[in-house]
Amino acid sequence: MASKVTLSQALGTDGSDYNHRQKIATHYQVSATNKSRLKYCIFFHYLLFFVMLAKLSADILDHLDIFILEIEELQVPQFFNHPTNLFSLLFQPLWWEYIWCISLLLSFLALSAIKRNRVKTLQKYMIGIILLGYGPLGYAIVYYFKDVWTYLTVGKSEDIHLWQSLPYGVLWYAFILLASQVHCFSLYFSWNLLIAWRTRGAKRMD
């Protein structure tokens, strides 16, 4: 028994080396788990992007001088509880919608960071999500607050814009809620990755 202990000590496996390897393995597991979850968040970001793109399709096609009847009929909202053709005047896409769409490009930064464990690249992704993701959403919350508040306190009225008999502001708030959750989890998993990479000494300079 004594000879076995002496041999193990000579090989440097007295227990501390095992604990060290366990810590390293744990960090790798945390990194792999959060990478997978961040990819799911990016996937949902893409889904929301296509929802926004569908909403913007009428305006985009209009600028390209392309007319598709089905899209035009879908996009015509109801204003003052009566069908109108005032979409081009009242429901033109706002600047925040296009800026939010740009946030999808940040996914390439995240995927690049995940592939090579790049701390600085992932930090840029997180900053971009805050600016291009949460920034436009924050503006939209303020912009549609009056309509949503009126709908919640008074109900449907002539002061509320409707689309397909649904309050326009409430629909946007539903989108904002989903997008905010996706961005929140993206930042959370990104932060976990930063901690894991730094802890195991995998920080790489871009």
GROMACS .gro file of N, CA and C in nm, residues 65-133:
model
  207
   65ASP      N    1  -4.093   4.925  -5.651
   65ASP     CA    2  -4.198   4.934  -5.753
   65ASP      C    3  -4.250   4.796  -5.793
   66ILE      N    4  -4.265   4.710  -5.693
   66ILE     CA    5  -4.320   4.577  -5.715
   66ILE      C    6  -4.455   4.568  -5.644
   67PHE      N    7  -4.557   4.527  -5.716
   67PHE     CA    8  -4.691   4.520  -5.658
   67PHE      C    9  -4.736   4.375  -5.648
   68ILE      N   10  -4.770   4.333  -5.526
   68ILE     CA   11  -4.825   4.199  -5.503
   68ILE      C   12  -4.957   4.218  -5.428
   69LEU      N   13  -5.066   4.184  -5.492
   69LEU     CA   14  -5.200   4.211  -5.439
   69LEU      C   15  -5.221   4.149  -5.303
   70GLU      N   16  -5.179   4.023  -5.285
   70GLU     CA   17  -5.202   3.954  -5.158
   70GLU      C   18  -5.135   4.026  -5.042
   71ILE      N   19  -5.015   4.074  -5.063
   71ILE     CA   20  -4.944   4.145  -4.956
   71ILE      C   21  -5.010   4.278  -4.927
   72GLU      N   22  -5.052   4.348  -5.031
   72GLU     CA   23  -5.117   4.477  -5.011
   72GLU      C   24  -5.246   4.461  -4.932
   73GLU      N   25  -5.323   4.356  -4.963
   73GLU     CA   26  -5.448   4.333  -4.891
   73GLU      C   27  -5.422   4.295  -4.746
   74LEU      N   28  -5.318   4.220  -4.722
   74LEU     CA   29  -5.284   4.180  -4.586
   74LEU      C   30  -5.242   4.299  -4.502
   75GLN      N   31  -5.171   4.392  -4.563
   75GLN     CA   32  -5.113   4.503  -4.488
   75GLN      C   33  -5.211   4.617  -4.463
   76VAL      N   34  -5.326   4.619  -4.532
   76VAL     CA   35  -5.420   4.729  -4.510
   76VAL      C   36  -5.481   4.718  -4.371
   77PRO      N   37  -5.457   4.813  -4.283
   77PRO     CA   38  -5.510   4.807  -4.148
   77PRO      C   39  -5.647   4.871  -4.139
   78GLN      N   40  -5.702   4.873  -4.021
   78GLN     CA   41  -5.826   4.943  -3.996
   78GLN      C   42  -5.795   5.064  -3.909
   79PHE      N   43  -5.842   5.178  -3.951
   79PHE     CA   44  -5.815   5.302  -3.880
   79PHE      C   45  -5.949   5.364  -3.840
   80PHE      N   46  -5.962   5.398  -3.715
   80PHE     CA   47  -6.088   5.450  -3.662
   80PHE      C   48  -6.201   5.350  -3.683
   81ASN      N   49  -6.167   5.220  -3.671
   81ASN     CA   50  -6.265   5.111  -3.682
   81ASN      C   51  -6.327   5.098  -3.820
   82HIS      N   52  -6.266   5.159  -3.922
   82HIS     CA   53  -6.320   5.147  -4.057
   82HIS      C   54  -6.207   5.112  -4.152
   83PRO      N   55  -6.228   5.017  -4.244
   83PRO     CA   56  -6.123   4.984  -4.340
   83PRO      C   57  -6.090   5.107  -4.424
   84THR      N   58  -5.963   5.134  -4.441
   84THR     CA   59  -5.920   5.248  -4.521
   84THR      C   60  -5.799   5.209  -4.603
   85ASN      N   61  -5.759   5.297  -4.690
   85ASN     CA   62  -5.638   5.278  -4.768
   85ASN      C   63  -5.531   5.376  -4.724
   86LEU      N   64  -5.531   5.412  -4.595
   86LEU     CA   65  -5.438   5.511  -4.543
   86LEU      C   66  -5.310   5.448  -4.490
   87PHE      N   67  -5.285   5.325  -4.524
   87PHE     CA   68  -5.165   5.259  -4.472
   87PHE      C   69  -5.039   5.334  -4.511
   88SER      N   70  -5.034   5.380  -4.634
   88SER     CA   71  -4.914   5.447  -4.682
   88SER      C   72  -4.886   5.575  -4.606
   89LEU      N   73  -4.990   5.634  -4.545
   89LEU     CA   74  -4.972   5.759  -4.471
   89LEU      C   75  -4.959   5.736  -4.322
   90LEU      N   76  -5.035   5.642  -4.269
   90LEU     CA   77  -5.043   5.627  -4.124
   90LEU      C   78  -4.958   5.513  -4.068
   91PHE      N   79  -4.932   5.413  -4.149
   91PHE     CA   80  -4.863   5.295  -4.098
   91PHE      C   81  -4.734   5.267  -4.174
   92GLN      N   82  -4.670   5.372  -4.220
   92GLN     CA   83  -4.538   5.354  -4.279
   92GLN      C   84  -4.443   5.302  -4.172
   93PRO      N   85  -4.354   5.212  -4.208
   93PRO     CA   86  -4.258   5.161  -4.109
   93PRO      C   87  -4.178   5.275  -4.047
   94LEU      N   88  -4.155   5.265  -3.918
   94LEU     CA   89  -4.076   5.365  -3.848
   94LEU      C   90  -3.930   5.325  -3.852
   95TRP      N   91  -3.843   5.421  -3.825
   95TRP     CA   92  -3.699   5.397  -3.836
   95TRP      C   93  -3.652   5.286  -3.742
   96TRP      N   94  -3.719   5.272  -3.626
   96TRP     CA   95  -3.672   5.172  -3.529
   96TRP      C   96  -3.687   5.030  -3.582
   97GLU      N   97  -3.785   5.009  -3.670
   97GLU     CA   98  -3.808   4.875  -3.724
   97GLU      C   99  -3.690   4.830  -3.811
   98TYR      N  100  -3.641   4.921  -3.894
   98TYR     CA  101  -3.527   4.887  -3.979
   98TYR      C  102  -3.398   4.875  -3.897
   99ILE      N  103  -3.382   4.961  -3.798
   99ILE     CA  104  -3.263   4.953  -3.713
   99ILE      C  105  -3.260   4.821  -3.637
  100TRP      N  106  -3.378   4.779  -3.587
  100TRP     CA  107  -3.382   4.651  -3.516
  100TRP      C  108  -3.344   4.536  -3.610
  101CYS      N  109  -3.386   4.543  -3.735
  101CYS     CA  110  -3.351   4.438  -3.831
  101CYS      C  111  -3.199   4.426  -3.849
  102ILE      N  112  -3.130   4.540  -3.839
  102ILE     CA  113  -2.984   4.539  -3.854
  102ILE      C  114  -2.920   4.455  -3.744
  103SER      N  115  -2.988   4.446  -3.628
  103SER     CA  116  -2.931   4.371  -3.516
  103SER      C  117  -2.908   4.224  -3.551
  104LEU      N  118  -2.976   4.174  -3.655
  104LEU     CA  119  -2.956   4.035  -3.694
  104LEU      C  120  -2.813   4.010  -3.739
  105LEU      N  121  -2.749   4.112  -3.796
  105LEU     CA  122  -2.611   4.097  -3.843
  105LEU      C  123  -2.516   4.065  -3.728
  106LEU      N  124  -2.556   4.102  -3.607
  106LEU     CA  125  -2.472   4.074  -3.491
  106LEU      C  126  -2.459   3.925  -3.464
  107SER      N  127  -2.552   3.848  -3.517
  107SER     CA  128  -2.545   3.703  -3.495
  107SER      C  129  -2.417   3.644  -3.553
  108PHE      N  130  -2.364   3.705  -3.660
  108PHE     CA  131  -2.240   3.656  -3.719
  108PHE      C  132  -2.122   3.678  -3.624
  109LEU      N  133  -2.127   3.788  -3.548
  109LEU     CA  134  -2.024   3.810  -3.447
  109LEU      C  135  -2.031   3.701  -3.339
  110ALA      N  136  -2.153   3.671  -3.296
  110ALA     CA  137  -2.170   3.570  -3.191
  110ALA      C  138  -2.122   3.433  -3.238
  111LEU      N  139  -2.159   3.395  -3.360
  111LEU     CA  140  -2.119   3.264  -3.413
  111LEU      C  141  -1.968   3.255  -3.430
  112SER      N  142  -1.906   3.366  -3.471
  112SER     CA  143  -1.760   3.369  -3.483
  112SER      C  144  -1.694   3.356  -3.347
  113ALA      N  145  -1.750   3.425  -3.248
  113ALA     CA  146  -1.695   3.419  -3.112
  113ALA      C  147  -1.708   3.278  -3.055
  114ILE      N  148  -1.821   3.215  -3.079
  114ILE     CA  149  -1.845   3.079  -3.028
  114ILE      C  150  -1.746   2.980  -3.089
  115LYS      N  151  -1.719   2.997  -3.217
  115LYS     CA  152  -1.633   2.903  -3.288
  115LYS      C  153  -1.491   2.904  -3.235
  116ARG      N  154  -1.441   3.024  -3.200
  116ARG     CA  155  -1.299   3.035  -3.162
  116ARG      C  156  -1.279   3.088  -3.020
  117ASN      N  157  -1.385   3.092  -2.943
  117ASN     CA  158  -1.377   3.139  -2.804
  117ASN      C  159  -1.316   3.279  -2.794
  118ARG      N  160  -1.365   3.369  -2.878
  118ARG     CA  161  -1.312   3.505  -2.882
  118ARG      C  162  -1.389   3.594  -2.785
  119VAL      N  163  -1.323   3.635  -2.682
  119VAL     CA  164  -1.386   3.716  -2.578
  119VAL      C  165  -1.426   3.853  -2.631
  120LYS      N  166  -1.334   3.921  -2.697
  120LYS     CA  167  -1.363   4.057  -2.744
  120LYS      C  168  -1.474   4.058  -2.848
  121THR      N  169  -1.476   3.958  -2.934
  121THR     CA  170  -1.583   3.950  -3.035
  121THR      C  171  -1.719   3.931  -2.969
  122LEU      N  172  -1.722   3.847  -2.866
  122LEU     CA  173  -1.848   3.825  -2.795
  122LEU      C  174  -1.890   3.951  -2.720
  123GLN      N  175  -1.795   4.026  -2.669
  123GLN     CA  176  -1.827   4.152  -2.603
  123GLN      C  177  -1.888   4.252  -2.701
  124LYS      N  178  -1.836   4.255  -2.823
  124LYS     CA  179  -1.892   4.342  -2.927
  124LYS      C  180  -2.036   4.302  -2.958
  125TYR      N  181  -2.059   4.171  -2.960
  125TYR     CA  182  -2.195   4.121  -2.985
  125TYR      C  183  -2.290   4.169  -2.876
  126MET      N  184  -2.247   4.160  -2.752
  126MET     CA  185  -2.331   4.200  -2.640
  126MET      C  186  -2.361   4.350  -2.644
  127ILE      N  187  -2.260   4.430  -2.674
  127ILE     CA  188  -2.280   4.575  -2.685
  127ILE      C  189  -2.376   4.606  -2.800
  128GLY      N  190  -2.359   4.535  -2.912
  128GLY     CA  191  -2.446   4.556  -3.027
  128GLY      C  192  -2.591   4.522  -2.997
  129ILE      N  193  -2.613   4.413  -2.922
  129ILE     CA  194  -2.749   4.375  -2.885
  129ILE      C  195  -2.815   4.483  -2.799
  130ILE      N  196  -2.738   4.541  -2.709
  130ILE     CA  197  -2.792   4.646  -2.623
  130ILE      C  198  -2.829   4.769  -2.706
  131LEU      N  199  -2.742   4.806  -2.801
  131LEU     CA  200  -2.765   4.927  -2.880
  131LEU      C  201  -2.867   4.906  -2.991
  132LEU      N  202  -2.847   4.803  -3.073
  132LEU     CA  203  -2.932   4.781  -3.190
  132LEU      C  204  -3.052   4.692  -3.161
  133GLY      N  205  -3.047   4.619  -3.050
  133GLY     CA  206  -3.160   4.535  -3.012
  133GLY      C  207  -3.253   4.605  -2.916
   0.00000   0.00000   0.00000
